[in-house]
């Protein structure tokens, strides 16, 4: 029996992340590479519709005892999301080399 698909929704923050990543790569590498990375990130996001539970818990949040959020990767980017009923909410898409602790605290925990 096929797995029921989840709706995948990007928060405003995640949409801005995608735009920033695309613009940065387009400016400092090439517009074609910016488009390529954006396409790959969108495919990774869309992949969450089928198996959102396969993502791991972000270690920065686990350290705080927070297990509502999961992550998936398109290296070096991390997509942080939460599954609520049949919806997957993507909260952040960021370069994993950034200071993820403060980004996640700001974006998810309102700190």
C-alpha positions as protocol buffer text, in pm:
chain_id: "A"
residue {
  index: 1
  type: UNK
  ca { x: 0 y: 0 z: 0 }
}
residue {
  index: 2
  type: UNK
  ca { x: 156 y: 335 z: -97 }
}
residue {
  index: 3
  type: UNK
  ca { x: 255 y: 581 z: 175 }
}
residue {
  index: 4
  type: UNK
  ca { x: 17 y: 875 z: 210 }
}
residue {
  index: 5
  type: UNK
  ca { x: 185 y: 1194 z: 95 }
}
residue {
  index: 6
  type: UNK
  ca { x: 234 y: 1489 z: 323 }
}
residue {
  index: 7
  type: UNK
  ca { x: 187 y: 1849 z: 216 }
}
residue {
  index: 8
  type: UNK
  ca { x: 520 y: 2034 z: 232 }
}
residue {
  index: 9
  type: UNK
  ca { x: 501 y: 2401 z: 326 }
}
residue {
  index: 10
  type: UNK
  ca { x: 787 y: 2650 z: 339 }
}
residue {
  index: 11
  type: UNK
  ca { x: 775 y: 2913 z: 611 }
}
residue {
  index: 12
  type: UNK
  ca { x: 859 y: 3269 z: 512 }
}
residue {
  index: 13
  type: UNK
  ca { x: 1202 y: 3219 z: 672 }
}
residue {
  index: 14
  type: UNK
  ca { x: 1272 y: 2909 z: 461 }
}
residue {
  index: 15
  type: UNK
  ca { x: 1162 y: 3089 z: 143 }
}
residue {
  index: 16
  type: UNK
  ca { x: 1401 y: 3374 z: 226 }
}
residue {
  index: 17
  type: UNK
  ca { x: 1676 y: 3119 z: 291 }
}
residue {
  index: 18
  type: UNK
  ca { x: 1626 y: 2969 z: -55 }
}
residue {
  index: 19
  type: UNK
  ca { x: 1633 y: 3312 z: -216 }
}
residue {
  index: 20
  type: UNK
  ca { x: 1950 y: 3410 z: -28 }
}
residue {
  index: 21
  type: UNK
  ca { x: 2129 y: 3086 z: -118 }
}
residue {
  index: 22
  type: UNK
  ca { x: 2033 y: 3122 z: -485 }
}
residue {
  index: 23
  type: UNK
  ca { x: 2134 y: 3490 z: -500 }
}
residue {
  index: 24
  type: UNK
  ca { x: 2467 y: 3425 z: -327 }
}
residue {
  index: 25
  type: UNK
  ca { x: 2565 y: 3140 z: -562 }
}
residue {
  index: 26
  type: UNK
  ca { x: 2442 y: 3330 z: -869 }
}
residue {
  index: 27
  type: UNK
  ca { x: 2652 y: 3633 z: -771 }
}
residue {
  index: 28
  type: UNK
  ca { x: 2971 y: 3464 z: -653 }
}
residue {
  index: 29
  type: UNK
  ca { x: 2974 y: 3154 z: -875 }
}
residue {
  index: 30
  type: UNK
  ca { x: 2730 y: 3162 z: -1167 }
}
residue {
  index: 31
  type: UNK
  ca { x: 2357 y: 3206 z: -1229 }
}
residue {
  index: 32
  type: UNK
  ca { x: 2346 y: 2852 z: -1374 }
}
residue {
  index: 33
  type: UNK
  ca { x: 2491 y: 2704 z: -1055 }
}
residue {
  index: 34
  type: UNK
  ca { x: 2251 y: 2914 z: -849 }
}
residue {
  index: 35
  type: UNK
  ca { x: 1961 y: 2765 z: -1045 }
}
residue {
  index: 36
  type: UNK
  ca { x: 2107 y: 2412 z: -1016 }
}
residue {
  index: 37
  type: UNK
  ca { x: 2143 y: 2431 z: -637 }
}
residue {
  index: 38
  type: UNK
  ca { x: 1794 y: 2582 z: -604 }
}
residue {
  index: 39
  type: UNK
  ca { x: 1651 y: 2294 z: -812 }
}
residue {
  index: 40
  type: UNK
  ca { x: 1831 y: 2035 z: -599 }
}
residue {
  index: 41
  type: UNK
  ca { x: 1718 y: 2198 z: -276 }
}
residue {
  index: 42
  type: UNK
  ca { x: 1358 y: 2205 z: -400 }
}
residue {
  index: 43
  type: UNK
  ca { x: 1379 y: 1835 z: -493 }
}
residue {
  index: 44
  type: UNK
  ca { x: 1508 y: 1758 z: -142 }
}
residue {
  index: 45
  type: UNK
  ca { x: 1223 y: 1962 z: 8 }
}
residue {
  index: 46
  type: UNK
  ca { x: 966 y: 1787 z: -214 }
}
residue {
  index: 47
  type: UNK
  ca { x: 1113 y: 1451 z: -110 }
}
residue {
  index: 48
  type: UNK
  ca { x: 987 y: 1521 z: 241 }
}
residue {
  index: 49
  type: UNK
  ca { x: 632 y: 1465 z: 112 }
}
residue {
  index: 50
  type: UNK
  ca { x: 694 y: 1089 z: 97 }
}
residue {
  index: 51
  type: UNK
  ca { x: 907 y: 1005 z: 403 }
}
residue {
  index: 52
  type: UNK
  ca { x: 937 y: 1298 z: 641 }
}
residue {
  index: 53
  type: UNK
  ca { x: 1009 y: 1073 z: 940 }
}
residue {
  index: 54
  type: UNK
  ca { x: 1339 y: 957 z: 789 }
}
residue {
  index: 55
  type: UNK
  ca { x: 1514 y: 1280 z: 888 }
}
residue {
  index: 56
  type: UNK
  ca { x: 1742 y: 1289 z: 1190 }
}
residue {
  index: 57
  type: UNK
  ca { x: 1709 y: 1519 z: 1490 }
}
residue {
  index: 58
  type: UNK
  ca { x: 1935 y: 1828 z: 1473 }
}
residue {
  index: 59
  type: UNK
  ca { x: 2205 y: 1776 z: 1737 }
}
residue {
  index: 60
  type: UNK
  ca { x: 2183 y: 2141 z: 1843 }
}
residue {
  index: 61
  type: UNK
  ca { x: 1818 y: 2090 z: 1940 }
}
residue {
  index: 62
  type: UNK
  ca { x: 1865 y: 1742 z: 2088 }
}
residue {
  index: 63
  type: UNK
  ca { x: 2116 y: 1898 z: 2329 }
}
residue {
  index: 64
  type: UNK
  ca { x: 1827 y: 2114 z: 2453 }
}
residue {
  index: 65
  type: UNK
  ca { x: 1592 y: 1816 z: 2475 }
}
residue {
  index: 66
  type: UNK
  ca { x: 1391 y: 1939 z: 2173 }
}
residue {
  index: 67
  type: UNK
  ca { x: 1266 y: 1654 z: 1952 }
}
residue {
  index: 68
  type: UNK
  ca { x: 988 y: 1819 z: 1751 }
}
residue {
  index: 69
  type: UNK
  ca { x: 1216 y: 1909 z: 1462 }
}
residue {
  index: 70
  type: UNK
  ca { x: 1403 y: 1697 z: 1211 }
}
residue {
  index: 71
  type: UNK
  ca { x: 1657 y: 1766 z: 941 }
}
residue {
  index: 72
  type: UNK
  ca { x: 1754 y: 1644 z: 599 }
}
residue {
  index: 73
  type: UNK
  ca { x: 2055 y: 1737 z: 392 }
}
residue {
  index: 74
  type: UNK
  ca { x: 2164 y: 1847 z: 50 }
}
residue {
  index: 75
  type: UNK
  ca { x: 2528 y: 1906 z: 137 }
}
residue {
  index: 76
  type: UNK
  ca { x: 2635 y: 2147 z: 268 }
}
residue {
  index: 77
  type: UNK
  ca { x: 2277 y: 2264 z: 329 }
}
residue {
  index: 78
  type: UNK
  ca { x: 2055 y: 2149 z: 612 }
}
residue {
  index: 79
  type: UNK
  ca { x: 1677 y: 2168 z: 596 }
}
residue {
  index: 80
  type: UNK
  ca { x: 1513 y: 2192 z: 936 }
}
residue {
  index: 81
  type: UNK
  ca { x: 1147 y: 2092 z: 947 }
}
residue {
  index: 82
  type: UNK
  ca { x: 863 y: 1971 z: 1165 }
}
residue {
  index: 83
  type: UNK
  ca { x: 590 y: 1719 z: 1087 }
}
residue {
  index: 84
  type: UNK
  ca { x: 245 y: 1813 z: 1216 }
}
residue {
  index: 85
  type: UNK
  ca { x: -37 y: 1577 z: 1114 }
}
residue {
  index: 86
  type: UNK
  ca { x: -10 y: 1543 z: 735 }
}
residue {
  index: 87
  type: UNK
  ca { x: 194 y: 1861 z: 685 }
}
residue {
  index: 88
  type: UNK
  ca { x: 569 y: 1913 z: 678 }
}
residue {
  index: 89
  type: UNK
  ca { x: 670 y: 2267 z: 772 }
}
residue {
  index: 90
  type: UNK
  ca { x: 1019 y: 2367 z: 658 }
}
residue {
  index: 91
  type: UNK
  ca { x: 1155 y: 2632 z: 895 }
}
residue {
  index: 92
  type: UNK
  ca { x: 1512 y: 2682 z: 781 }
}
residue {
  index: 93
  type: UNK
  ca { x: 1741 y: 2594 z: 492 }
}
residue {
  index: 94
  type: UNK
  ca { x: 2095 y: 2690 z: 579 }
}
residue {
  index: 95
  type: UNK
  ca { x: 2456 y: 2616 z: 507 }
}
residue {
  index: 96
  type: UNK
  ca { x: 2549 y: 2361 z: 775 }
}
residue {
  index: 97
  type: UNK
  ca { x: 2886 y: 2536 z: 818 }
}
residue {
  index: 98
  type: UNK
  ca { x: 2707 y: 2836 z: 970 }
}
residue {
  index: 99
  type: UNK
  ca { x: 2648 y: 2880 z: 1342 }
}
residue {
  index: 100
  type: UNK
  ca { x: 2340 y: 2659 z: 1346 }
}
residue {
  index: 101
  type: UNK
  ca { x: 2295 y: 2685 z: 1724 }
}
residue {
  index: 102
  type: UNK
  ca { x: 2211 y: 3055 z: 1714 }
}
residue {
  index: 103
  type: UNK
  ca { x: 2014 y: 3029 z: 1387 }
}
residue {
  index: 104
  type: UNK
  ca { x: 1793 y: 2753 z: 1528 }
}
residue {
  index: 105
  type: UNK
  ca { x: 1750 y: 2927 z: 1863 }
}
residue {
  index: 106
  type: UNK
  ca { x: 1642 y: 3245 z: 1684 }
}
residue {
  index: 107
  type: UNK
  ca { x: 1420 y: 3086 z: 1422 }
}
residue {
  index: 108
  type: UNK
  ca { x: 1261 y: 2796 z: 1613 }
}
residue {
  index: 109
  type: UNK
  ca { x: 1278 y: 2881 z: 1979 }
}
residue {
  index: 110
  type: UNK
  ca { x: 1224 y: 3256 z: 1952 }
}
residue {
  index: 111
  type: UNK
  ca { x: 1544 y: 3327 z: 2146 }
}
